[in-house]
Coordinates of C-alpha atoms (C1' of nucleotides) in Angstrom, one line a residue:
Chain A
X1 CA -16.0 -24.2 51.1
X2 CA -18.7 -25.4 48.9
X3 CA -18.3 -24.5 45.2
X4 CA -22.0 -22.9 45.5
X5 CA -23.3 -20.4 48.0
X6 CA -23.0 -21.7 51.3
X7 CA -26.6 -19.8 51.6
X8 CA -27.2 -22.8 54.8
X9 CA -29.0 -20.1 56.6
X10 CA -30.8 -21.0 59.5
X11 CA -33.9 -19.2 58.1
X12 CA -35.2 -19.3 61.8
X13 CA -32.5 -16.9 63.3
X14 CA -32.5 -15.1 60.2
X15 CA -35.6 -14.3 60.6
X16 CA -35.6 -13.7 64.0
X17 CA -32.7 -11.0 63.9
X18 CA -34.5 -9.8 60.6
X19 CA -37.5 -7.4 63.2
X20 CA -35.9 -4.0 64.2
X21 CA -37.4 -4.3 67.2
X22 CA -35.8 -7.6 68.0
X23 CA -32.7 -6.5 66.8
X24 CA -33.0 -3.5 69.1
X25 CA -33.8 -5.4 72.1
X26 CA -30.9 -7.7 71.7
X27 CA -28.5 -4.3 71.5
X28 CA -30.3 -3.1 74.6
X29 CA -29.8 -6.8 76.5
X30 CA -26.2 -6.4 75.9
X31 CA -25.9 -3.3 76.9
X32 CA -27.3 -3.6 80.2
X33 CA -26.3 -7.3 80.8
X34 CA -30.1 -8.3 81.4
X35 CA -33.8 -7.4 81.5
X36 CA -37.0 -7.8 81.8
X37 CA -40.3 -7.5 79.2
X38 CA -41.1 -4.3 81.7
X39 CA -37.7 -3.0 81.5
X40 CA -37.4 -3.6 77.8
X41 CA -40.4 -2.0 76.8
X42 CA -39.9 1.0 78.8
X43 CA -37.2 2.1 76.3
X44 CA -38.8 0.8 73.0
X45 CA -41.4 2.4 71.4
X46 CA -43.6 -0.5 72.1
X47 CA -46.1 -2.1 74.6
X48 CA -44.9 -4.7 77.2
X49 CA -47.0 -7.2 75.8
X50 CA -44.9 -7.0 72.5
X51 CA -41.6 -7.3 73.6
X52 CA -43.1 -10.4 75.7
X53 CA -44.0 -11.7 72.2
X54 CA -40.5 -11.2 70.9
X55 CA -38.8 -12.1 74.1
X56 CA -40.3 -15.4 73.5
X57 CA -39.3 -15.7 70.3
X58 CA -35.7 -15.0 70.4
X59 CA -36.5 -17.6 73.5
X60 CA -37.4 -20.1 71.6
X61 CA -34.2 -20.1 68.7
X62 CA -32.3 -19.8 71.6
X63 CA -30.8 -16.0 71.6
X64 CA -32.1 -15.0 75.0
X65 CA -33.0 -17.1 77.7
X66 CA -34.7 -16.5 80.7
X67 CA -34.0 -16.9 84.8
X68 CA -37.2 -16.5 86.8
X69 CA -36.3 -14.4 89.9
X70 CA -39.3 -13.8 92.2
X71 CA -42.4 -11.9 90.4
X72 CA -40.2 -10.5 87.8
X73 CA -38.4 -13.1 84.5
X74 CA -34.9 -12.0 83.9
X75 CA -33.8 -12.7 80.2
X76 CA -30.0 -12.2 79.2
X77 CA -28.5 -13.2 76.4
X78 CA -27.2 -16.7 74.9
X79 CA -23.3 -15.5 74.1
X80 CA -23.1 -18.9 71.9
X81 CA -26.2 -18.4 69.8
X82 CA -25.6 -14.6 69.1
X83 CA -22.1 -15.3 68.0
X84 CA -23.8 -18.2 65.5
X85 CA -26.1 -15.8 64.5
X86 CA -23.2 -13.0 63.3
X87 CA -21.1 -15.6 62.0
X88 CA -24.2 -16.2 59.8
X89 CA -24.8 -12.2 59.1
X90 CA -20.9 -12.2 58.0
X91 CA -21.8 -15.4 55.6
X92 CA -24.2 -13.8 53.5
X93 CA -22.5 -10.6 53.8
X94 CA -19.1 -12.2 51.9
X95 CA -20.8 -14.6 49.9
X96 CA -22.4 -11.1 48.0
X97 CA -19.1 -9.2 48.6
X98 CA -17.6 -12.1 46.9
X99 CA -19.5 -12.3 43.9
X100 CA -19.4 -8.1 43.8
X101 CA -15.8 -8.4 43.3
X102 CA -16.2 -11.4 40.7
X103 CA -18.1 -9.2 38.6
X104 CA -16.1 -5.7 38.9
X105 CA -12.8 -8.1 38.4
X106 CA -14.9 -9.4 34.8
X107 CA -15.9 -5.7 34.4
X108 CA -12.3 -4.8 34.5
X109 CA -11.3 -7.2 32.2
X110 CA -13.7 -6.3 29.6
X111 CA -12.4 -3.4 29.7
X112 CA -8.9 -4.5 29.4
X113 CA -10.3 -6.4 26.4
X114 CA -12.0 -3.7 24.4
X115 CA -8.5 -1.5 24.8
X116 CA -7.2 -4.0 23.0
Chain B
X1 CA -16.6 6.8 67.0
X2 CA -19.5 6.8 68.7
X3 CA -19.5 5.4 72.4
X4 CA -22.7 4.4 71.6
X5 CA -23.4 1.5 69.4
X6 CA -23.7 3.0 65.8
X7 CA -26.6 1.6 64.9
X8 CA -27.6 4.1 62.3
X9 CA -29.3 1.1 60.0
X10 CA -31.6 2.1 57.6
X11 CA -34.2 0.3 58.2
X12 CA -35.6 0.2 55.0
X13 CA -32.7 -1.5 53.5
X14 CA -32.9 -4.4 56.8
X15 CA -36.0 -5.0 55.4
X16 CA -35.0 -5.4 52.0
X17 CA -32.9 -8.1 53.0
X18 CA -34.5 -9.8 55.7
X19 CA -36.8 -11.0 53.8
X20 CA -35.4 -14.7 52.4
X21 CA -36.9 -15.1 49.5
X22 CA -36.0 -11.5 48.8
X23 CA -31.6 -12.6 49.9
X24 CA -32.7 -15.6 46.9
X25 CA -33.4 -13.4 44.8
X26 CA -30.2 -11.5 45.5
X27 CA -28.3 -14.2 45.2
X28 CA -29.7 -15.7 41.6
X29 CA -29.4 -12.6 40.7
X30 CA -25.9 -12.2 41.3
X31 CA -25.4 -15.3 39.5
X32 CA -27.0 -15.0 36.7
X33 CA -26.3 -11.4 35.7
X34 CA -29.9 -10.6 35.3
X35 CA -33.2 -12.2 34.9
X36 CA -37.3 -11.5 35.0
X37 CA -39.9 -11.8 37.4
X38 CA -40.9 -14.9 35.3
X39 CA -37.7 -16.1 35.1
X40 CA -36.6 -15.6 38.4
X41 CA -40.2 -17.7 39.8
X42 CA -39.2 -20.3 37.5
X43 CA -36.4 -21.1 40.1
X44 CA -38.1 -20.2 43.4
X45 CA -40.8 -21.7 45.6
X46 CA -43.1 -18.8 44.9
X47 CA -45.1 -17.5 41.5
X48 CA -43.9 -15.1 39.1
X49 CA -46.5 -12.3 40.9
X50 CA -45.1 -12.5 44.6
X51 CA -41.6 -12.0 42.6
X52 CA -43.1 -9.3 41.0
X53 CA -43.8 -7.7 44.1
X54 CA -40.7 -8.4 45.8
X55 CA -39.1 -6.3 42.5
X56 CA -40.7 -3.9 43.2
X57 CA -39.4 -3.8 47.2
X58 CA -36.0 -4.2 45.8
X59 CA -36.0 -1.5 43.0
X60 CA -38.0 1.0 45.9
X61 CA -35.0 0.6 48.0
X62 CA -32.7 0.7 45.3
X63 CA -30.9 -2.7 45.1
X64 CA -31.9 -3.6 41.6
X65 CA -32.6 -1.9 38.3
X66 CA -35.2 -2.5 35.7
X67 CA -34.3 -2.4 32.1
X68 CA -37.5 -2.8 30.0
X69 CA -36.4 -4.9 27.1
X70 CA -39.6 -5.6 24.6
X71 CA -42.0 -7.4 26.2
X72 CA -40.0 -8.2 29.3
X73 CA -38.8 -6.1 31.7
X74 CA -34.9 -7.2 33.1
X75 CA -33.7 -6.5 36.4
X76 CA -30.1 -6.3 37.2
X77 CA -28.5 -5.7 40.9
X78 CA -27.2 -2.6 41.6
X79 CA -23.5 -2.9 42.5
X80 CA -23.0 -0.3 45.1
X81 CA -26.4 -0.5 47.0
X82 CA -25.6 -3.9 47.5
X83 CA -22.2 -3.4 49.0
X84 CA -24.3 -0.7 50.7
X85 CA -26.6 -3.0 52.5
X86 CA -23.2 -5.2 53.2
X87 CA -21.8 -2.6 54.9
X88 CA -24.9 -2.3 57.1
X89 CA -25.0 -6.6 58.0
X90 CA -21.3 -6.1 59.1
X91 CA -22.0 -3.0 61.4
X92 CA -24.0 -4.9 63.1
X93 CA -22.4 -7.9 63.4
X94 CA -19.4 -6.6 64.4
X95 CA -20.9 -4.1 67.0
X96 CA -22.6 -7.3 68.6
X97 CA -19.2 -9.1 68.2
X98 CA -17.2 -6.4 70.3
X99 CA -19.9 -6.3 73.2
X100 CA -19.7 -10.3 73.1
X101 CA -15.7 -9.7 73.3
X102 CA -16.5 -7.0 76.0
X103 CA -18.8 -9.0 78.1
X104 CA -16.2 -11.7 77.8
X105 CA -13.4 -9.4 79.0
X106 CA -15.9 -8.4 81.9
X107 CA -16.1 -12.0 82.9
X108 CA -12.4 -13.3 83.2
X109 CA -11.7 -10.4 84.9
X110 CA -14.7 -11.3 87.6
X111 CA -13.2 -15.1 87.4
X112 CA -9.9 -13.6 88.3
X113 CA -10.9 -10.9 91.3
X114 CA -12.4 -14.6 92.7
X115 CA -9.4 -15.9 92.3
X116 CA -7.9 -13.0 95.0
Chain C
dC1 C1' -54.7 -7.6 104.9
dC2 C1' -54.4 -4.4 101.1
dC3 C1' -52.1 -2.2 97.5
dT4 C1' -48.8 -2.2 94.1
dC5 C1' -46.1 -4.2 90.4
dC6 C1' -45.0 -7.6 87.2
dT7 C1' -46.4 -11.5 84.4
dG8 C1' -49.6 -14.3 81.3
dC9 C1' -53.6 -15.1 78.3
dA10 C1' -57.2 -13.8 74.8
dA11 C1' -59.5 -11.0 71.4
dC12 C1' -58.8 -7.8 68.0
dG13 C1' -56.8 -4.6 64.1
dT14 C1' -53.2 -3.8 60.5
dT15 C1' -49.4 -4.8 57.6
dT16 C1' -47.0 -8.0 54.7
dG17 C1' -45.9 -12.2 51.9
dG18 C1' -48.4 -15.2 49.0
dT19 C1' -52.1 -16.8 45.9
dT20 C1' -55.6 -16.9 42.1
dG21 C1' -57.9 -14.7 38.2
dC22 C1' -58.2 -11.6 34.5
dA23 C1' -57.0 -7.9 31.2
dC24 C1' -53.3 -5.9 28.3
dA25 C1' -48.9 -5.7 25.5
dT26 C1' -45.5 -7.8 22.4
dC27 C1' -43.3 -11.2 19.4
dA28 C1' -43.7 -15.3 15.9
dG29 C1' -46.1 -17.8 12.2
dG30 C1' -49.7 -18.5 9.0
Chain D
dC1 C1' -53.5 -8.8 9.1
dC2 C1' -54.9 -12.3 12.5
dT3 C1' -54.1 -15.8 15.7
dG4 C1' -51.7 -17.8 19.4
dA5 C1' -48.1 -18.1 22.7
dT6 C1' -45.5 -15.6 26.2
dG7 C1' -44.6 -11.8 29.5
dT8 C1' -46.3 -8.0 32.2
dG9 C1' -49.6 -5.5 35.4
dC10 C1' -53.7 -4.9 38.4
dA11 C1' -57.2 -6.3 41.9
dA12 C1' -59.4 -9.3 45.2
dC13 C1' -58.6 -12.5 48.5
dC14 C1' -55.9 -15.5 52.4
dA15 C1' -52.8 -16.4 56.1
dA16 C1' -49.2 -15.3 59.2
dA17 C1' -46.8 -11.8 61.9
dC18 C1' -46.4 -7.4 64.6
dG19 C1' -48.8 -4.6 67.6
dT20 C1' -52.6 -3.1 70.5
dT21 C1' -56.1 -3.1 74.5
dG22 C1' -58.3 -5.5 78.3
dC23 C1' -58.4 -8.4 82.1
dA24 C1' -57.1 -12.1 85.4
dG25 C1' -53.5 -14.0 88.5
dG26 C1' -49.1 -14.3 91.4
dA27 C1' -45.3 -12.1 94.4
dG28 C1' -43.5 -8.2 97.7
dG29 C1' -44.0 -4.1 100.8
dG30 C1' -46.8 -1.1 103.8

DNA sequence: CCCTCCTGCAACGTTTGGTTGCACATCAGG
DNA sequence: CCTGATGTGCAACCAAACGTTGCAGGAGGG
């Protein structure tokens, strides 16, 4: 709804899904059901400490979360909060494809116009 | 296609867009037709040289052009880059949506093998 | 007990979004 | 033509974020 945008983005899992490397680690955490920084970093091009980094941000806006199991911190993925967080990707996505098709629809008709 | 997950994102154009002030920009843009670096900051949280620089980004990558116009310099969003970039935020949302689905299939089948 | 593996913390470097300050170009009015 | 207002561009500087290395500590396997 909402005559305007509807651009209520939270900027905080935006921005968190906005890293590559983040983005990359969720894909690989779905893949694989679960994993750990070690795992993780094993098959990015980055250090262990990194991914910790991330792991603990995705922690914290609630993306991953995390099940201590021995020596080793399995993190798997919040099902809920991912499925907020592409329902938002899909918002901006048709709020521009909206107003793309607005404008070729006016484009059209100023052609229609000038054929006149 | 693909059993893998598709994620052939350029990255450069994920960047582009994650950035919010950047997806503001976008979106006044859109709205307005067209508009200036100054004109643009006027309606932003940021000054008319950070804009500057995110016009840059955006013309680099390709989602907007500049029209130089006298002493100002117009920038107007480029149609199919943007539906370009679209394209790209639904890929990925929907490639997390179907391993979200998947996982869920997983699951209820699980629940029901406990069931036996 | 010792060795290995995994985690956590701290210091550091680099890139990026943002700011301020100043110089240059263009349009309007006298 | 000259002056002033407005719009752009460049450079230096700050702060936050991504990434690194180095080291200390906890949990298993011989």
């Amino acid at each position: 709804m909402s005559a305007a945008v509807a651009e209520k983005v939270d900027d905080d899992l935006w921005s968190a899904i906005g890293d590559p490397t983040r983005r990359r680690m969720l894909d690989l955490l779905l893949i694989e059901g679960d994993g750990t920084a070690t795992t993780l970093s094993q098959q990015l091009p980055v250090t262990r400490q990194a991914v910790a980094k991330h792991l603990g941000i995705l922690d914290r806006v609630g993306l991953v979360r995390a099940t201590p199991a021995g020596r080793e911190k399995r993190y798997r993925v919040d099902d809920v909060q991912l499925a907020h967080a592409v329902a938002q990707l899909a918002s901006v996505g048709s709020a521009w494809d909206a107003r793309l098709q607005r404008i070729k629809r006016i484009a059209e008709a100023i052609q229609r116009t000038r054929q006149d």
